[in-house]
Amino acid sequence: MAEEKLKKPEEMFEVSLTPGTGDWMEPSAGFRKGTYCYGAPLKHQKYLDLPNQREWQPSNEDWKLPPDWKETILEGMERLIKRHRSFRLFLDICVRCGACADKCHFFIGSGDPKNMPVLRAELLRSVYRRYFTPEGRLFGKYAGARDLTEDVLKEWFYYFFQCTECRRCSVYCPYGIDTCEITMMGRELLNLVGCNIQWVVEPASNCFRTGNHLGVPPHAFQETLGFALDELKDLTGIAIEAPINRKGAEILFVAPSADYFANPHWFTFLGYLMLFHEIGLDYTWSTYASEGGNFGLFHSMELAKRLNAKIYAEAKRLKVKWVLGGECGHMWRTLHQYMDTFNGPADFLEEPRSPVTGTRFENAQSTKMVHITEFTADLLYHNKLRLDKSRNDQWKITFHDSCNPARGMGLLEEPRYIIRQTCNHFYEMPENTIRERTFCCGSGAGLGADENIEMRLRGGLPRANAVKYVKERHGVNMLACICAIDKAALPPLLEYWVPDVGVCGVHELLGNALVMEGERERTTNLRGEPLAAGDGEGDVR
């Protein structure tokens, strides 16, 4: 397959959103370089004991499907229909009104009609009609039904892995159809015959092997914590401790592994450590549950359940009272929408209560797990931290609502409250691009691979366009977010579409502004950059 150079932004921007005249029922999936993800490596398939283990790539003509692949898919679909009432409901009630059509970032960025949520779902719905409805069995194509063929299966793979499961389309659906769940079921069916991608299976495999997606072993995790503590001592003059695997601590803290091994995530990680030291939090890290994210959610419900269980197994082993989670996206979608069904209830833990303010987090009565921005916003609301907002004056900030915390759990105000308390310059993007209607980064749900870069850039175009708006109008030069995948995906996206805008976590902003007891005079922020000119004391409170 010939290599294709990445188009320039002005070329990529030329997209026609006028549907063509072709027949959508004819399968089409052109596996062009830059538009799809690689298949999972055999060693990771074996480690997770996945079906139909083999070396393969989507660009190959022969996918090495098992002889009974069709029967396997149809039996799997029948199980899903019986198991999930929502699946059959969503397949049956869609009237193809098109309200969702122009709401998907992948359709906006590519112009491909099969990336309209309504039509992407129709790729699966047409097979459902053919085999599970009387009209489909009788009238076939005239009832919108299609036979399940290898070409149809390949089309499923191509388009279900051009959906980040962000759920923006569901906000606009007049019937409340969650097309994300249709994508999830489609991927689950594909996985029954071994059609899965590297950037989902490998992180999940690593998580079982080492406790985190990056494959960081326990000793390396401990060393990384040591590096962070040394860096903070150089910065603040304070010797900070970070306990690991300590039994009897009040709180287990779980963060995405990217926070302690990637950039710009690292500075959010430093912000956590500073905050916990300053309030004297009785907590522990875990080398076994050293990952909050859950790539299993992008593979199958069963794999998501297996990965989610390790957090609660470790909470029980360490005898903590409750769990605090870091800035992650799909960790919170899994916990707040699926945890009770997967692994709950977590009745061996206590209802979370802030040891500093006494606030009870009643929203976490069942999961016993609190989001770090809820926890920190509560501290700020009760004036438990001293802050110098001027330390962030070199940045004009806007905020990206990460899809899973925003639409998945309604976490909208807490991160904004932290930003406003730690920064003097904050500007919102246009109303129809934030909060529940936020645009996706274009790289979630396992689609953040380098080989998929064209679709990532196309899918991220609507978000980048909103950032460009506030950059041009207000001079915004920093985009804050609370998701590890966003922190990885947004820098190359902005470099391509909106140069000179950086990406940070909310707790990096907090760490910059935090005035710690006994700290030496701060001359740089957490990135080692000089603080903005000024007395640096006028905003301390």
XYZ file of C-alpha atoms in Angstrom:
541
model
C 0.000 0.000 0.000
C 1.532 3.286 -1.083
C 2.395 5.865 1.561
C 0.363 9.071 1.388
C 1.602 12.390 2.671
C -0.557 14.242 5.164
C -2.477 17.047 3.528
C -1.912 20.654 4.464
C -4.579 22.264 6.699
C -6.044 24.324 3.854
C -6.430 21.134 1.792
C -7.888 19.135 4.697
C -10.374 21.939 5.345
C -11.928 21.528 1.884
C -14.765 19.166 2.797
C -18.131 18.843 1.086
C -20.994 18.014 3.437
C -23.378 17.355 0.553
C -24.132 13.607 0.414
C -23.313 11.841 -2.829
C -25.688 9.897 -5.044
C -24.353 6.409 -4.366
C -26.334 3.569 -2.783
C -25.510 3.437 0.932
C -26.457 -0.241 1.034
C -23.433 -1.109 -1.081
C -20.545 -1.778 1.355
C -17.621 0.611 1.046
C -14.463 0.722 3.132
C -11.317 2.120 1.574
C -8.515 1.350 4.026
C -6.381 4.293 3.014
C -3.279 5.165 5.015
C -4.103 7.576 7.802
C -7.785 6.621 8.049
C -7.707 3.408 10.076
C -5.953 1.781 13.025
C -3.704 -1.278 12.894
C -4.873 -4.680 14.063
C -3.894 -5.920 17.518
C -0.532 -7.745 17.780
C -0.771 -11.491 18.326
C 1.051 -11.456 21.678
C -1.548 -9.120 23.207
C -4.425 -11.121 21.742
C -2.937 -14.187 23.434
C -2.446 -12.466 26.765
C -6.126 -11.507 26.918
C -7.209 -14.878 25.470
C -9.198 -13.196 22.688
C -11.071 -15.074 19.945
C -9.509 -15.966 16.565
C -5.921 -15.123 17.483
C -3.734 -14.442 14.430
C -1.497 -11.867 12.790
C -3.574 -9.664 10.503
C -4.062 -6.115 9.267
C -7.233 -4.338 8.080
C -5.529 -3.418 4.813
C -5.070 -7.110 3.943
C -7.495 -8.690 1.507
C -7.751 -11.817 3.634
C -8.727 -11.094 7.244
C -8.285 -14.756 8.224
C -11.777 -14.992 9.633
C -12.862 -18.296 11.205
C -15.007 -20.571 8.995
C -18.099 -19.956 11.130
C -17.600 -16.203 11.444
C -21.076 -15.341 10.151
C -22.845 -17.675 12.586
C -20.666 -16.315 15.421
C -21.655 -12.722 14.642
C -25.375 -13.487 14.357
C -25.391 -15.549 17.558
C -23.573 -12.700 19.288
C -26.125 -10.198 18.000
C -28.956 -12.363 19.299
C -27.302 -12.461 22.746
C -26.868 -8.692 22.802
C -30.492 -8.132 21.788
C -31.678 -10.320 24.661
C -29.165 -8.928 27.148
C -29.464 -5.190 26.450
C -32.976 -3.833 26.028
C -31.476 -0.535 24.879
C -29.824 -2.241 21.892
C -33.071 -3.479 20.352
C -34.830 -0.236 21.290
C -32.213 1.915 19.583
C -32.265 -0.291 16.486
C -36.060 -0.205 16.227
C -37.123 3.360 16.983
C -34.818 5.456 14.775
C -36.897 7.264 12.107
C -33.833 8.519 10.199
C -34.773 12.157 10.806
C -31.134 13.241 10.486
C -31.076 15.486 13.571
C -27.750 13.888 14.493
C -26.225 14.019 11.012
C -24.215 17.238 11.259
C -23.434 16.844 14.966
C -20.665 14.264 14.527
C -17.148 15.668 14.364
C -16.072 12.883 11.992
C -18.785 13.746 9.484
C -17.988 17.444 9.743
C -14.289 16.747 9.255
C -14.548 14.116 6.517
C -17.828 14.726 4.678
C -18.305 10.944 4.498
C -22.081 10.274 4.757
C -21.428 6.971 6.534
C -19.941 8.976 9.382
C -23.339 10.514 10.021
C -24.402 8.818 13.272
C -27.734 7.852 11.729
C -26.082 6.140 8.769
C -23.253 4.595 10.770
C -25.896 2.957 12.948
C -27.794 1.911 9.829
C -24.818 -0.214 8.797
C -25.566 -2.442 11.783
C -29.326 -1.887 11.793
C -29.629 -3.186 8.217
C -28.155 -6.540 9.260
C -30.396 -6.623 12.321
C -33.401 -6.104 10.059
C -32.340 -8.886 7.717
C -32.028 -11.581 10.366
C -34.170 -10.440 13.307
C -37.286 -8.759 11.874
C -40.139 -10.307 9.849
C -40.130 -7.532 7.253
C -36.404 -7.887 6.711
C -36.641 -11.646 6.245
C -39.520 -11.265 3.779
C -38.604 -8.184 1.782
C -34.826 -7.916 2.174
C -33.366 -4.822 0.573
C -36.830 -3.271 0.080
C -37.144 -3.178 3.875
C -33.675 -1.690 4.328
C -32.136 -5.085 5.132
C -28.698 -6.361 4.055
C -27.066 -9.764 4.094
C -24.059 -10.105 6.381
C -21.056 -10.519 4.071
C -17.312 -10.077 4.509
C -17.553 -6.689 2.802
C -20.236 -5.607 5.256
C -18.080 -6.805 8.158
C -15.128 -4.780 6.855
C -17.377 -1.753 6.508
C -18.441 -2.172 10.136
C -14.805 -2.203 11.214
C -13.927 0.855 9.152
C -16.760 3.037 10.459
C -17.175 1.764 14.033
C -13.511 2.623 14.482
C -14.218 6.102 13.127
C -16.492 6.798 16.078
C -15.035 7.998 19.369
C -18.182 7.048 21.307
C -18.383 10.668 22.467
C -22.233 10.682 22.548
C -22.617 14.201 21.152
C -25.160 12.896 18.654
C -27.316 11.557 21.504
C -27.757 15.086 22.885
C -29.608 16.087 19.722
C -31.608 12.894 19.080
C -35.352 13.574 19.636
C -35.814 9.927 20.660
C -32.838 9.799 23.004
C -30.996 7.164 20.978
C -27.453 6.695 22.246
C -25.631 5.880 19.016
C -22.474 5.374 21.056
C -24.004 2.184 22.439
C -24.630 0.966 18.902
C -20.935 1.525 18.148
C -20.038 -0.315 21.346
C -22.224 -3.283 20.361
C -20.795 -3.226 16.837
C -17.262 -3.383 18.183
C -18.237 -6.167 20.573
C -19.528 -8.206 17.620
C -16.336 -7.558 15.653
C -14.270 -8.748 18.591
C -16.093 -12.081 18.584
C -14.214 -12.936 15.379
C -10.936 -11.272 16.361
C -11.327 -7.943 14.542
C -9.817 -5.490 17.017
C -7.212 -2.728 17.031
C -3.801 -2.380 18.613
C -4.502 0.856 20.473
C -7.320 -0.811 22.423
C -6.021 -4.341 22.944
C -2.416 -3.474 23.804
C -3.250 -0.975 26.595
C -5.791 -3.429 28.018
C -3.212 -6.228 27.890
C -0.592 -4.055 29.570
C -3.094 -3.162 32.275
C -3.505 -6.828 33.205
C 0.224 -7.464 33.026
C 1.562 -4.447 34.957
C -1.474 -2.585 36.341
C -1.455 0.254 33.802
C -1.888 0.906 30.082
C 1.690 1.935 29.439
C 3.173 -1.309 30.751
C 5.098 0.500 33.520
C 6.260 -2.095 36.098
C 5.972 -1.392 39.852
C 9.635 -0.468 40.374
C 9.523 2.024 37.473
C 6.346 3.550 38.903
C 8.089 4.010 42.256
C 11.130 5.557 40.579
C 8.905 7.935 38.633
C 7.280 9.112 41.833
C 10.775 9.698 43.213
C 11.724 11.818 40.195
C 8.581 13.913 40.679
C 9.274 14.473 44.372
C 12.858 15.530 43.602
C 11.608 17.956 40.977
C 9.105 19.464 43.409
C 11.763 19.859 46.089
C 13.927 21.782 43.633
C 10.947 23.935 42.705
C 9.459 24.614 46.152
C 12.150 23.671 48.665
C 9.671 21.304 50.343
C 10.263 17.587 50.886
C 7.026 15.910 49.800
C 6.154 12.272 50.418
C 3.998 10.018 48.237
C 3.097 6.701 49.916
C 2.742 3.572 47.779
C 0.767 0.418 48.668
C 0.246 1.640 52.235
C -2.433 -0.315 54.048
C -4.862 1.562 56.268
C -4.716 4.915 54.474
C -8.033 6.731 54.339
C -8.000 7.236 50.567
C -6.724 5.298 47.547
C -5.750 7.701 44.763
C -5.964 6.361 41.208
C -4.771 8.375 38.201
C -4.354 7.604 34.497
C -0.873 6.276 33.831
C -0.195 9.005 31.269
C -0.150 11.501 34.153
C 3.121 10.095 35.443
C 4.769 9.183 32.135
C 3.680 11.618 29.427
C 3.780 15.282 28.519
C 1.960 17.615 29.297
C 0.275 15.220 31.759
C 3.352 15.267 34.022
C 2.611 18.782 35.261
C -0.887 17.729 36.324
C 0.780 14.890 38.227
C 3.006 17.410 40.039
C -0.096 19.429 40.888
C -1.716 16.387 42.540
C 1.344 15.778 44.713
C 1.552 19.412 45.806
C -2.136 19.536 46.686
C -2.109 16.324 48.721
C 0.948 17.466 50.678
C -0.484 20.892 51.397
C -3.729 19.559 52.900
C -2.008 16.638 54.674
C -4.133 14.034 52.887
C -4.002 10.523 54.343
C -3.763 8.621 51.066
C -1.827 6.024 49.108
C -0.938 5.186 45.535
C -1.099 1.595 44.327
C 1.229 -0.195 41.936
C -1.486 -2.750 41.154
C -4.212 -0.182 40.455
C -1.821 2.298 38.844
C -4.315 3.050 36.082
C -7.687 4.728 36.208
C -8.465 4.509 32.498
C -10.337 1.579 31.025
C -9.605 0.708 27.401
C -11.738 -2.376 27.885
C -14.747 -0.093 27.434
C -13.754 0.289 23.770
C -13.513 -3.480 23.246
C -16.355 -5.239 25.047
C -18.381 -5.021 28.230
C -16.659 -8.114 29.609
C -13.167 -6.667 29.191
C -14.273 -3.345 30.706
C -15.638 -5.247 33.706
C -12.374 -7.167 34.189
C -10.291 -3.985 34.103
C -12.595 -1.976 36.373
C -12.482 -4.691 39.035
C -8.821 -4.101 39.888
C -9.524 -0.674 41.423
C -11.990 -2.118 43.885
C -9.906 -5.204 44.556
C -7.023 -2.955 45.544
C -9.248 -0.688 47.654
C -10.331 -3.767 49.590
C -6.766 -5.123 49.934
C -5.400 -1.821 51.208
C -8.379 -1.335 53.543
C -9.031 2.259 52.504
C -12.294 4.083 53.199
C -12.928 5.482 49.718
C -11.305 6.174 46.357
C -10.229 9.446 44.753
C -9.654 9.514 40.999
C -7.547 11.796 38.844
C -8.082 13.675 35.601
C -9.246 10.920 33.262
C -12.094 10.532 30.806
C -13.178 6.938 30.270
C -12.397 6.020 33.893
C -15.354 8.191 34.871
C -17.675 7.012 32.103
C -17.038 3.434 33.243
C -17.520 4.210 36.911
C -20.600 6.384 36.758
C -22.525 4.503 34.089
C -21.397 0.894 34.339
C -19.579 0.178 37.605
C -22.614 -0.923 39.607
C -23.593 -3.366 36.870
C -20.031 -4.579 36.378
C -18.601 -4.885 39.880
C -20.864 -3.167 42.376
C -22.044 -2.237 44.801
C -18.825 -1.231 46.569
C -20.449 -1.739 49.955
C -17.157 -2.553 51.695
C -16.186 1.138 51.367
C -17.605 4.204 53.109
C -19.517 7.113 51.622
C -16.756 9.582 50.614
C -16.287 12.486 52.992
C -13.649 15.176 52.667
C -11.258 14.957 55.636
C -10.561 18.679 55.240
C -13.995 20.272 54.819
C -16.292 17.533 56.081
C -18.316 17.615 52.842
C -20.084 14.355 52.042
C -20.038 13.482 48.355
C -23.516 12.017 48.192
C -23.304 11.540 44.426
C -20.699 8.842 45.119
C -22.765 6.877 47.626
C -22.702 3.815 45.402
C -19.356 3.922 43.588
C -17.465 5.344 46.620
C -15.200 7.163 44.170
C -14.848 10.950 43.818
C -13.437 12.918 40.900
C -10.415 15.049 41.756
C -12.079 18.234 40.455
C -15.072 17.688 42.761
C -12.677 17.260 45.671
C -10.527 20.287 44.823
C -13.440 22.576 43.991
C -14.857 21.801 47.442
C -11.536 22.759 49.061
C -11.495 26.054 47.181
C -15.137 26.781 47.990
C -14.307 26.455 51.692
C -11.136 28.608 51.343
C -8.785 25.810 52.415
C -5.977 26.723 49.996
C -3.843 29.838 49.509
C -3.552 30.802 45.861
C -1.645 33.331 43.781
C -3.558 33.650 40.514
C -0.894 35.865 38.966
C 1.383 32.829 38.601
C -0.787 31.788 35.646
C -0.893 35.230 34.057
C 1.305 34.161 31.142
C -1.676 32.168 29.874
C -5.104 33.090 28.587
C -7.126 29.977 29.265
C -10.054 28.264 27.635
C -11.561 24.961 28.755
C -12.343 21.830 26.759
C -15.170 19.773 28.279
C -13.878 16.230 27.911
C -16.714 14.088 26.534
C -16.890 11.396 29.186
C -16.765 13.589 32.331
C -19.034 16.213 30.729
C -21.715 14.201 28.928
C -21.059 10.983 30.835
C -21.279 12.321 34.390
C -22.308 15.986 34.172
C -19.011 17.333 35.498
C -19.351 20.844 34.102
C -18.964 23.484 36.805
C -16.247 22.056 39.079
C -13.317 22.332 36.640
C -14.428 25.808 35.616
C -14.587 26.854 39.258
C -10.988 25.688 39.787
C -9.817 27.560 36.697
C -11.510 30.778 37.775
C -10.010 30.493 41.254
C -6.473 29.899 39.937
C -6.339 32.109 36.815
C -7.084 35.724 35.989
C -7.774 35.185 32.285
C -10.433 32.645 31.331
C -12.535 32.670 28.164
C -15.236 30.242 27.067
C -15.479 28.831 23.574
C -18.802 29.285 21.692
C -21.812 27.982 23.585
C -22.709 25.290 21.052
C -19.236 23.715 21.373
C -18.974 23.301 25.164
C -20.643 21.646 28.161
C -23.112 18.915 27.107
C -22.603 19.929 23.469
C -18.831 19.814 23.621
C -16.936 18.636 20.570
C -14.656 15.625 20.923
C -10.872 15.698 20.570
C -11.266 13.205 17.695
C -8.959 10.586 19.222
C -10.926 8.917 22.012
C -12.260 5.355 22.250
C -8.905 3.904 21.204
C -8.440 5.979 18.031
C -5.375 7.924 19.172
C -2.887 5.917 17.107
C -0.283 7.607 14.922
C -1.296 5.576 11.875
C -4.799 7.047 12.188
C -3.575 10.631 12.105
C -5.642 11.912 9.171
C -8.928 10.852 10.742
C -7.801 12.230 14.104
C -7.130 15.613 12.538
C -10.382 15.542 10.590
C -12.354 14.458 13.650
C -10.708 17.128 15.800
C -11.380 19.951 13.335
C -14.599 21.219 15.020
C -12.893 21.403 18.418
C -9.840 23.102 16.919
C -12.069 25.573 15.083
C -13.687 26.633 18.378
C -10.231 27.079 19.928
C -9.212 29.167 16.943
C -12.231 31.405 17.545
C -11.203 32.296 21.108
C -7.558 32.587 20.120
C -8.387 35.188 17.479
C -10.936 37.019 19.629
C -9.269 36.902 23.072
C -5.658 35.850 22.486
C -6.166 32.445 24.150
C -2.894 30.514 24.267
C -3.712 27.578 26.585
C -6.434 24.922 26.438
C -7.171 23.220 29.775
C -8.865 19.811 30.055
C -9.400 16.956 32.524
C -8.772 13.863 30.376
C -5.516 11.994 29.744
C -6.446 11.126 26.149
C -7.261 14.783 25.508
C -3.869 15.822 26.868
C -2.246 13.410 24.405
C -4.495 14.111 21.416
C -4.971 17.875 21.606
C -1.329 19.038 21.267
C -0.813 17.577 17.741
C -4.343 18.638 16.811
C -3.722 22.244 17.831
C -0.235 22.257 16.326
C -1.856 21.342 12.996
C -4.951 23.564 13.077
C -4.199 26.283 15.692
C -0.453 26.731 16.264
C 0.803 28.442 19.438
C -1.961 27.162 21.716
C -0.763 24.766 24.436
C -2.578 22.120 26.469
C -2.637 21.677 30.238
C -4.530 19.941 33.016
C -6.643 21.802 35.549
C -4.413 20.636 38.408
C -1.360 22.028 36.655
C -3.010 25.433 36.961
C -3.738 24.690 40.612
C -0.127 23.623 41.236
C 1.172 26.834 39.705
C -1.111 29.014 41.818
C -0.809 27.043 45.072
C 1.061 28.916 47.804
C 2.500 26.155 49.979
C 3.417 26.492 53.624
C 7.204 26.914 53.889
C 7.863 27.132 50.140
C 10.823 29.068 48.812
C 10.208 32.011 46.498
C 8.787 30.670 43.274
C 10.357 31.984 40.091
C 9.042 29.426 37.593
C 5.857 27.511 36.966
C 5.706 23.701 36.966
C 7.085 23.652 33.423
C 10.197 25.528 34.487
C 9.067 28.624 32.617
C 9.567 32.061 34.226
C 6.510 33.397 35.998
C 4.761 36.386 34.484
C 6.159 39.778 35.458
C 4.521 41.406 38.492
C 4.707 41.377 42.253
C 3.152 37.918 42.393
C 1.458 38.672 45.692
C -1.572 40.798 44.882
C -3.906 37.851 44.280
C -2.916 35.669 47.225
C -5.929 34.680 49.296
